[in-house]
mmCIF file of C-alpha atoms in Angstrom:
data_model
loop_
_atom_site.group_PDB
_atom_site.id
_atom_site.type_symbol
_atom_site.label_atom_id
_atom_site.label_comp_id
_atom_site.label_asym_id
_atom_site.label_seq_id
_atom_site.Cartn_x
_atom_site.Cartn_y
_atom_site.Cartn_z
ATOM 1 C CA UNK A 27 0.000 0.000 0.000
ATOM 2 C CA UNK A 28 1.440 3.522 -1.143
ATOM 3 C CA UNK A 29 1.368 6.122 1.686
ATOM 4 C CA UNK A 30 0.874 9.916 0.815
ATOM 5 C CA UNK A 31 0.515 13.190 2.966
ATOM 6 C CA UNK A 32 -2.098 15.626 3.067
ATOM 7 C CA UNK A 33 -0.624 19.397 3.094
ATOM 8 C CA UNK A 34 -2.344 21.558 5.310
ATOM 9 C CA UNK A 35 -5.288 23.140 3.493
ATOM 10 C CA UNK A 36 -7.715 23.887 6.894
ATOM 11 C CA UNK A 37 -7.264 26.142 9.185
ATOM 12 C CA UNK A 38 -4.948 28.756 10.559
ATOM 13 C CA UNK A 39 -1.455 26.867 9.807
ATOM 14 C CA UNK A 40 -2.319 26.247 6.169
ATOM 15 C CA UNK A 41 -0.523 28.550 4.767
ATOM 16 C CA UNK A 42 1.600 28.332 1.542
ATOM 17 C CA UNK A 43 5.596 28.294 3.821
ATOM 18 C CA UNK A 44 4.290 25.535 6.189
ATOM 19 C CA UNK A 45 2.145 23.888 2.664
ATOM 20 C CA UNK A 46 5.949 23.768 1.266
ATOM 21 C CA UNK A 47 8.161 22.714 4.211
ATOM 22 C CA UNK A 48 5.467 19.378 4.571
ATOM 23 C CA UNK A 49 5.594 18.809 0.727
ATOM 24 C CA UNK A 50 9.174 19.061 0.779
ATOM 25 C CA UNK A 51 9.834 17.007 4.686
ATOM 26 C CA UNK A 52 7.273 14.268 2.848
ATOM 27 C CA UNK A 53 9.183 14.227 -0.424
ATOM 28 C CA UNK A 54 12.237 13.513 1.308
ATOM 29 C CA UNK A 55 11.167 11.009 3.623
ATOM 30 C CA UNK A 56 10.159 9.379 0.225
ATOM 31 C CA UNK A 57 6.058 9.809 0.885
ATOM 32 C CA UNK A 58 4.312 8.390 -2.402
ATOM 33 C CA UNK A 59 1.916 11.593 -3.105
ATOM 34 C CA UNK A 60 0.604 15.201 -1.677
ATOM 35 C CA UNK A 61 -2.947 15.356 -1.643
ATOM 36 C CA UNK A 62 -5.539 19.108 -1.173
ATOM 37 C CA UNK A 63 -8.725 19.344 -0.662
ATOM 38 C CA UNK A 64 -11.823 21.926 -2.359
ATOM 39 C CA UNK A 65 -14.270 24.095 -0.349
ATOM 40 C CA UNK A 66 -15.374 26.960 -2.330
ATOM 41 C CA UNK A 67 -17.131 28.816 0.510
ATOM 42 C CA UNK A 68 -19.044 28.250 3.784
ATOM 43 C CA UNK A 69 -22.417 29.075 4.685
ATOM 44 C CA UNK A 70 -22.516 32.444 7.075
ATOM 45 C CA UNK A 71 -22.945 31.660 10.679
ATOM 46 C CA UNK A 72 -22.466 27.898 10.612
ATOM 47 C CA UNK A 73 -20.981 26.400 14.049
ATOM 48 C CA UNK A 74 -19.548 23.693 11.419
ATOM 49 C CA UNK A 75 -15.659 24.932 11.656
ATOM 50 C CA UNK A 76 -14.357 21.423 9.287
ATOM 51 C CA UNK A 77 -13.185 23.919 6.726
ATOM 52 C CA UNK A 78 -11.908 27.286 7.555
ATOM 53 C CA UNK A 79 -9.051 29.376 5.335
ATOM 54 C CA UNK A 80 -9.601 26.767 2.501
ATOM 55 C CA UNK A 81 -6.883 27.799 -0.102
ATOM 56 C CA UNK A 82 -7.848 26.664 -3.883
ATOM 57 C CA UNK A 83 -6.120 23.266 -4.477
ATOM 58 C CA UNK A 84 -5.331 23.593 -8.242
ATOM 59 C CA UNK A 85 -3.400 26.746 -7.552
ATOM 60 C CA UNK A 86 -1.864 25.069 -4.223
ATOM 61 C CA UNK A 87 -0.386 22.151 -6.513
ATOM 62 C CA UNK A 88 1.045 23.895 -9.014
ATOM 63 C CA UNK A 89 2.807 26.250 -6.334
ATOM 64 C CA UNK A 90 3.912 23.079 -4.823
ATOM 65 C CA UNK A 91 4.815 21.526 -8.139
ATOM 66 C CA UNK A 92 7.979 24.375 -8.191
ATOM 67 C CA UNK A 93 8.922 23.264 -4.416
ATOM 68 C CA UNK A 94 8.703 19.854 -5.779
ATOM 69 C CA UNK A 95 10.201 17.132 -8.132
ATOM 70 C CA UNK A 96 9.213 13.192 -7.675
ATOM 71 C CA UNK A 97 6.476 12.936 -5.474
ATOM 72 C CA UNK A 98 3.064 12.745 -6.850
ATOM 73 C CA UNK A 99 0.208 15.937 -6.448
ATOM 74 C CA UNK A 100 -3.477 14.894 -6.130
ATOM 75 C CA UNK A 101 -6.873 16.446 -5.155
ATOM 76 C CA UNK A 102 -9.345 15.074 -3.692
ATOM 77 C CA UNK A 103 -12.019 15.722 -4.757
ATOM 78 C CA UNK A 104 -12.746 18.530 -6.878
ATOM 79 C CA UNK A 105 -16.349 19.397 -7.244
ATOM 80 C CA UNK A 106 -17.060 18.829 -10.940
ATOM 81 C CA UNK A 107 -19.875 20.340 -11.569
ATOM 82 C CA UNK A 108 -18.611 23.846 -10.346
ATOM 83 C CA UNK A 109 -16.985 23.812 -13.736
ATOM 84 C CA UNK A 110 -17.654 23.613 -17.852
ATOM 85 C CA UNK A 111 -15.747 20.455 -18.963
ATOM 86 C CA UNK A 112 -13.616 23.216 -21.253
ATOM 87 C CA UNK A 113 -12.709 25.103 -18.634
ATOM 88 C CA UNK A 114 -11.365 22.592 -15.960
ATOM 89 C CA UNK A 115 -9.677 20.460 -19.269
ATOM 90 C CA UNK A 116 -7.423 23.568 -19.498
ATOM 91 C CA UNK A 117 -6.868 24.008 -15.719
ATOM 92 C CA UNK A 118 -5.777 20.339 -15.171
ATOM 93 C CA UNK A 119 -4.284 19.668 -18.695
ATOM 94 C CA UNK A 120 -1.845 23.268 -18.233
ATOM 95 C CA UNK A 121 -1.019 21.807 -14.422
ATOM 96 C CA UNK A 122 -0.041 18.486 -16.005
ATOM 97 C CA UNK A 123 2.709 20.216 -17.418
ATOM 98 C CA UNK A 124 3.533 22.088 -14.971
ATOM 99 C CA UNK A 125 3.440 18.877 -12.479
ATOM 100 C CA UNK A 126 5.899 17.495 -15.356
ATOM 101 C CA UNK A 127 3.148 14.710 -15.411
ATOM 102 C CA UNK A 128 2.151 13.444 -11.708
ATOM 103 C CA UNK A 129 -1.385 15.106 -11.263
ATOM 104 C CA UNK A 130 -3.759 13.361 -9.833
ATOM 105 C CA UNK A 131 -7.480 14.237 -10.795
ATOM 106 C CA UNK A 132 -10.152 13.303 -7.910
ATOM 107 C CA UNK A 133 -13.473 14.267 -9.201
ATOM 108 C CA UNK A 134 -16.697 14.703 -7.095
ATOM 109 C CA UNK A 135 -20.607 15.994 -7.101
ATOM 110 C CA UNK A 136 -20.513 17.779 -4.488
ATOM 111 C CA UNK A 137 -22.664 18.070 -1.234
ATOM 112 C CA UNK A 138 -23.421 21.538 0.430
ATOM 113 C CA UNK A 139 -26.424 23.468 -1.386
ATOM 114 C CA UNK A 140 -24.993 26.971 -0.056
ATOM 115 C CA UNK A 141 -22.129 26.008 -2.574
ATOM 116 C CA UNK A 142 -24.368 25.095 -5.332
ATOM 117 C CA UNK A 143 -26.309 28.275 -4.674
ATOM 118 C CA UNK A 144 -23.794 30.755 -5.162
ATOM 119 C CA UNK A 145 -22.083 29.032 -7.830
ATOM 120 C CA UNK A 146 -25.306 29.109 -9.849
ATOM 121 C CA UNK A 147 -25.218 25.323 -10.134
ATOM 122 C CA UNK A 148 -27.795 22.620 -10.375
ATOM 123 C CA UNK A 149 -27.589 19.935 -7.096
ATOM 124 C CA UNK A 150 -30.398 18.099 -9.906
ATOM 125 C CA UNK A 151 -28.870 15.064 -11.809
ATOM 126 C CA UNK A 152 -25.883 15.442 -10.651
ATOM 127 C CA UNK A 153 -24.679 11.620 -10.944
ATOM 128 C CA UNK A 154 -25.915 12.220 -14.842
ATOM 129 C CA UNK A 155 -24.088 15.482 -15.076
ATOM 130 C CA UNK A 156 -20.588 13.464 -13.692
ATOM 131 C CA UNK A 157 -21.224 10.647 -16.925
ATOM 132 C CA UNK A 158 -21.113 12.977 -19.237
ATOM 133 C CA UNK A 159 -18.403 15.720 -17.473
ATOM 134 C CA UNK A 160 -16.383 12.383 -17.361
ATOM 135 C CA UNK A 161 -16.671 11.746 -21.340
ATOM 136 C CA UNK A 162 -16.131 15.264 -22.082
ATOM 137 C CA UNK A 163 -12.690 15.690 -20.243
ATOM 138 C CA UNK A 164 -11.672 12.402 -22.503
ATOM 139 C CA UNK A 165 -12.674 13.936 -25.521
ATOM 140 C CA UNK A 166 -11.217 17.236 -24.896
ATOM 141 C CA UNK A 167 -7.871 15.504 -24.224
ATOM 142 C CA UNK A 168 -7.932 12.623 -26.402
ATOM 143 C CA UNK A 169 -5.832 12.550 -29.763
ATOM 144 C CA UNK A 170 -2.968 14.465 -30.849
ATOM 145 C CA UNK A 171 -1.419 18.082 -31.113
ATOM 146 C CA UNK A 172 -3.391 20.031 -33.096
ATOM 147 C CA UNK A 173 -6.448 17.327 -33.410
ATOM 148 C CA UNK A 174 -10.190 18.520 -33.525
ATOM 149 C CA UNK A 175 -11.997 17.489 -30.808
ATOM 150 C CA UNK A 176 -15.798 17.380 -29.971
ATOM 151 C CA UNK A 177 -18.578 16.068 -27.452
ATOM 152 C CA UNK A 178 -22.303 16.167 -27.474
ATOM 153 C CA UNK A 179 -24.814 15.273 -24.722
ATOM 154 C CA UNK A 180 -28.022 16.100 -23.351
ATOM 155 C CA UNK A 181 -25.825 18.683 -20.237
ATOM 156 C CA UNK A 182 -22.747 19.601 -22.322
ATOM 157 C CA UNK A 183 -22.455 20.279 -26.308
ATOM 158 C CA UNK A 184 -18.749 21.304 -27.369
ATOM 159 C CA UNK A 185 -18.574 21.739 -30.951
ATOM 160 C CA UNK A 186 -15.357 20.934 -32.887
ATOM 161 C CA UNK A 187 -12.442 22.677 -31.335
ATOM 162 C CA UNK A 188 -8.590 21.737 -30.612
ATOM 163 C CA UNK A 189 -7.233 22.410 -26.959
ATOM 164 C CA UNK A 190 -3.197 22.085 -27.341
ATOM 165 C CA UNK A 191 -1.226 21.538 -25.282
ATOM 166 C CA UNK A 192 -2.574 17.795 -24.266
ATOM 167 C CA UNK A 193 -1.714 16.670 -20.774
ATOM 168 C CA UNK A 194 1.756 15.429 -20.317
ATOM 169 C CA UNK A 195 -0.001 11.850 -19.665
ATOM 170 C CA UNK A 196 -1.452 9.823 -21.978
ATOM 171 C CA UNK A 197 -5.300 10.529 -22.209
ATOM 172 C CA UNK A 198 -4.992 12.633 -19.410
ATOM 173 C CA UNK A 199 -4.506 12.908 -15.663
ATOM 174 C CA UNK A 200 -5.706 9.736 -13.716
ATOM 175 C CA UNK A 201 -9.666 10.189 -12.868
ATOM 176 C CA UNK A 202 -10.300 9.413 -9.170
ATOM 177 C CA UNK A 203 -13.925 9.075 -8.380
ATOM 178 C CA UNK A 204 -15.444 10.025 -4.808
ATOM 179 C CA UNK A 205 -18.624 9.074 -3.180
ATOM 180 C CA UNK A 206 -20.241 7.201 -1.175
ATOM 181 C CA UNK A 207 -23.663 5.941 -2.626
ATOM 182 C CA UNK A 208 -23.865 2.544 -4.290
ATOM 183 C CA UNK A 209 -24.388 4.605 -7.649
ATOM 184 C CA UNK A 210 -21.281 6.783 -6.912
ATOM 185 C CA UNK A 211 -19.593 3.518 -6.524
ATOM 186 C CA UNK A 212 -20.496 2.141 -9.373
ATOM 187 C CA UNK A 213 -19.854 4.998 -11.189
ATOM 188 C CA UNK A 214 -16.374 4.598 -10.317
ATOM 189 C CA UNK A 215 -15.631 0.971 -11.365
ATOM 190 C CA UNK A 216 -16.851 1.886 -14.669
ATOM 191 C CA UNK A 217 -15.310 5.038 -15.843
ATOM 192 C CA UNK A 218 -12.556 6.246 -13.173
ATOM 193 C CA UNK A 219 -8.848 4.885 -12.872
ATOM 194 C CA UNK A 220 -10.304 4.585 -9.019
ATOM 195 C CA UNK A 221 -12.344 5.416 -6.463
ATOM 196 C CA UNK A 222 -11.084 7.666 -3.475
ATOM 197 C CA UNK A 223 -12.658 7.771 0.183
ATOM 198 C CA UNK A 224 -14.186 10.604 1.700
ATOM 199 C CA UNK A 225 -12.932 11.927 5.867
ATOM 200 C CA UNK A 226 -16.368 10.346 7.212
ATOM 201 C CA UNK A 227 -15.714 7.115 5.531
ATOM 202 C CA UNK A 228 -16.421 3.997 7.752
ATOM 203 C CA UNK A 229 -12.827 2.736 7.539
ATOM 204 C CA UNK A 230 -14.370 -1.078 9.423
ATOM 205 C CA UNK A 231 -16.483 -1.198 6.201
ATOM 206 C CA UNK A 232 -14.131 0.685 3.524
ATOM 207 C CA UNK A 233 -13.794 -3.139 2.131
ATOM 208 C CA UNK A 234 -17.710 -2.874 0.990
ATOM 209 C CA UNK A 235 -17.173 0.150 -0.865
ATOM 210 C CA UNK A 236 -14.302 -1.039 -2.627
ATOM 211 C CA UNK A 237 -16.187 -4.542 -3.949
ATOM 212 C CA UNK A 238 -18.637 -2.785 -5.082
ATOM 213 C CA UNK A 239 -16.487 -1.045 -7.273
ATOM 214 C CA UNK A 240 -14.486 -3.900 -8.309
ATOM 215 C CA UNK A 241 -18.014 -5.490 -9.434
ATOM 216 C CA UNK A 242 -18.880 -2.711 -10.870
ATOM 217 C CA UNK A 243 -16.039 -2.215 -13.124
ATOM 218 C CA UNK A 244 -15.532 -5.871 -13.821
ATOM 219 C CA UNK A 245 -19.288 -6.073 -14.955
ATOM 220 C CA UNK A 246 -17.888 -3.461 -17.294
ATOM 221 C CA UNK A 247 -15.424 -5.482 -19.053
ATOM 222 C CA UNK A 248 -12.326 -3.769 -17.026
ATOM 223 C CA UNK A 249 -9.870 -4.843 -14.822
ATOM 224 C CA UNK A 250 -10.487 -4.594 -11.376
ATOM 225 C CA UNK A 251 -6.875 -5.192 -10.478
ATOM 226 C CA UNK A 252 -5.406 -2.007 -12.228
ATOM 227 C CA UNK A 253 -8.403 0.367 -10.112
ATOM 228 C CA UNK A 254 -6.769 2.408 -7.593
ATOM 229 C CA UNK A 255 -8.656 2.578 -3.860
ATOM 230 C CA UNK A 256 -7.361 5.702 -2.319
ATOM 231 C CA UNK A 257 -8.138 6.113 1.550
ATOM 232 C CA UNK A 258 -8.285 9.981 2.895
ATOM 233 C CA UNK A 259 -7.313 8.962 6.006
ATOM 234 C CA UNK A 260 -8.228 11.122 9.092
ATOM 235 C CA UNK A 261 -5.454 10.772 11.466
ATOM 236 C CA UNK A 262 -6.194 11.767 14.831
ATOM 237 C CA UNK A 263 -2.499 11.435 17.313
ATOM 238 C CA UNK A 264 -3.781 10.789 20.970
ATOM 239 C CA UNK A 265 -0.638 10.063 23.188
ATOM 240 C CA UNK A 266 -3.323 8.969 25.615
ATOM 241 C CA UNK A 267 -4.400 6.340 23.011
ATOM 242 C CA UNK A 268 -8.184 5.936 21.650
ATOM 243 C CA UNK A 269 -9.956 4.053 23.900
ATOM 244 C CA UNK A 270 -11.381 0.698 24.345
ATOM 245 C CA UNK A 271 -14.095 1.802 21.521
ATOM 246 C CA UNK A 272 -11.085 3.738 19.168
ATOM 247 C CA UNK A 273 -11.284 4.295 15.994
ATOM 248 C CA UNK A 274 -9.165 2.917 13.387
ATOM 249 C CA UNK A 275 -6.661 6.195 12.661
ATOM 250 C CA UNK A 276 -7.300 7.228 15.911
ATOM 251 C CA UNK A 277 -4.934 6.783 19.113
ATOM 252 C CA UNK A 278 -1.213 6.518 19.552
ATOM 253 C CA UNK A 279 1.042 6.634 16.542
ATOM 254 C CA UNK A 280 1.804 3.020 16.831
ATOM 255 C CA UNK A 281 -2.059 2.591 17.197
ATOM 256 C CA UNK A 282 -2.815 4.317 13.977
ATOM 257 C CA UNK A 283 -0.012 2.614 12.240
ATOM 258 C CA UNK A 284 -1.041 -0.560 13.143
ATOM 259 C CA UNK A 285 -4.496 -0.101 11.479
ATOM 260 C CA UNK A 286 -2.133 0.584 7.672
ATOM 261 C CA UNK A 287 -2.694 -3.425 7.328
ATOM 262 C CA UNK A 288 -5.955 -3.954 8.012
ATOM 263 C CA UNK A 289 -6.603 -1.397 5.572
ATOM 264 C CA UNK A 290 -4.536 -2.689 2.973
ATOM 265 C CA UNK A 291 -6.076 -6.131 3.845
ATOM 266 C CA UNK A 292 -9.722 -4.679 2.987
ATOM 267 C CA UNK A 293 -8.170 -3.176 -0.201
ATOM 268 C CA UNK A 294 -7.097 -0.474 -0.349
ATOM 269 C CA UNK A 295 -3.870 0.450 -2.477
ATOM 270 C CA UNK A 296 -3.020 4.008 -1.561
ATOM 271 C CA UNK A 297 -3.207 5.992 1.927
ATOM 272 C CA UNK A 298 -2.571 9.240 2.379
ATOM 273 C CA UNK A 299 -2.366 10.803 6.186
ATOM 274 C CA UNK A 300 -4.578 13.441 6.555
ATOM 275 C CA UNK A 301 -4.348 15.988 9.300
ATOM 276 C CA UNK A 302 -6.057 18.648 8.437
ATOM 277 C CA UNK A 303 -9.986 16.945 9.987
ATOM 278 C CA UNK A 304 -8.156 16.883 12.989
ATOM 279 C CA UNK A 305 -9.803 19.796 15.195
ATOM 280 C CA UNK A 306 -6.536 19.878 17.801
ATOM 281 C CA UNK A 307 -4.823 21.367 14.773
ATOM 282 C CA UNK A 308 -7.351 22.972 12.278
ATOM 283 C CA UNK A 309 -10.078 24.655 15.035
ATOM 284 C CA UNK A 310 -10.007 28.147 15.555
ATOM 285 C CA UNK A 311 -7.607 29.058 18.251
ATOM 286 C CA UNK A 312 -5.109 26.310 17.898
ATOM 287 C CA UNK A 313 -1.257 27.113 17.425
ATOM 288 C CA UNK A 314 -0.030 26.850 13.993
ATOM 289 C CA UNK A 315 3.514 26.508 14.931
ATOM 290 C CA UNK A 316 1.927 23.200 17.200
ATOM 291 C CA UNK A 317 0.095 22.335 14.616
ATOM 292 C CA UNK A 318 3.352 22.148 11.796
ATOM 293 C CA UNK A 319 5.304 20.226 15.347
ATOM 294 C CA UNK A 320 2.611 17.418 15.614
ATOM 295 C CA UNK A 321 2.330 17.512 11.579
ATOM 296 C CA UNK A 322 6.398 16.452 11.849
ATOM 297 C CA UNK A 323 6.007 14.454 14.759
ATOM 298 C CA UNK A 324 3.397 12.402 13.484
#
């Protein structure tokens, strides 16, 4: 199983020096990936303090593409449809290049109508929406230099155009789906590279989730075997430990280590520690220079 590191992106210590001395501490410690997170806006008033001083993820990956050389740069998730297929085919095709190739694209619907609201954005069909936002990206990316390109569907009609230059991978940066519904899932197994987790995931059950894509994708004709199962995982250090009723993730660092395997065992192929759900380092008032110590510590 590959372990990755989420930079901070919540909270009072996310800012872009301590974003670049974790990608950098986490590319030398030889950390598999570096993984952000997307909230647009909050609703005014909420007591719901998750995700406060939310920086934009595409702009924090290319920034930490330049502090950066080996290590792999993912989101998870982006909200899909906050964007025209055009417009977010440029975004993530330019930061291929600029990632020199290791974007990772995680791709979601979305959840919180005061988002969808302001946006101007239908919550409606969404799942529909993601089957053909999915198809466009493709087509927008597919072929070669200079090659016409064109998509039509009941949400999205591009006529022909060329968008040059193509991502630096072939057909495109990896597609991670999120989600949690059966359909989500099944979404997943039949059009992503793989299917990530989201921070309230059951991690006991996350082996569910996974078959379902598996079936999914192998009812497709594809192989299950090459789909990637990323787990967000929502580390929570407690020198005290978690309890008789703890969590997995939750509790010593030997405690949360010890749950990697069982993990693994259920499926999944790729971890990345995530810190920032974690309200001893991400709620207002907490230290961000104690926040970045347990960040290194951990």
């Amino acid at each position: 199983m590959l372990i990755g590191f989420a930079v901070p992106v919540s909270g009072a210590w996310s800012t872009p020096a301590n974003q670049v001395e974790i990608a950098q501490r986490a590319e030398e410690l030889g950390y598999h990936s570096l993984w952000t997170l997307q909230r647009v806006l909050n609703p005014a008033g909420s007591g719901d303090r998750t995700y406060r001083e939310v920086p934009d993820p595409l702009v924090t990956l290319a920034y930490l593409a330049g502090h950066t050389s080996r290590v792999r740069l993912g989101v998870a998730v982006l909200n899909l449809p906050f964007y025209p297929p055009p417009m977010l085919a440029k975004q993530a095709g330019t930061l291929d290049h600029v990632t020199g190739g290791r974007l990772d694209l995680g791709l979601g619907l979305g959840w919180m109508p005061e988002e969808f609201a302001a946006i101007g954005a239908p919550m409606r069909r969404r799942g529909a929406r993601a089957e053909e936002f999915i198809a466009a990206l493709r087509a927008l990316w597919g072929g070669g230099p200079g090659d016409a390109s064109e998509f039509h569907g009941e949400f999205y009609d591009i006529p022909p155009v060329t968008m040059d230059p193509r991502p630096v991978q072939p057909s495109g940066p990896p597609i991670l789906l999120g989600g949690t519904s059966e359909p989500a899932l099944r979404r997943a197994g039949r059009l992503a590279a793989g299917w990530v987790s989201s921070s309230r995931a059951d991690l006991t059950a996350i082996g569910r989730s996974i078959q379902i894509v598996r079936d999914a994708a192998e009812g497709a004709g594809r192989d299950a075997d090459a789909l990637r199962f990323v787990c967000r995982g929502a580390v929570r250090i407690r020198d005290g430990g978690g309890g008789e009723d703890r969590k997995p993730l939750t509790g010593t660092a030997e405690q949360v280590r010890s749950d990697f395997a069982a993990l693994a065992a259920q499926g999944v192929t790729e971890l990345f520690v995530d810190l920032n759900f974690d309200p001893e380092l991400t709620a207002p008032g907490a230290d961000p220079a104690e926040s970045m110590r347990r960040a290194h510590k951990t």
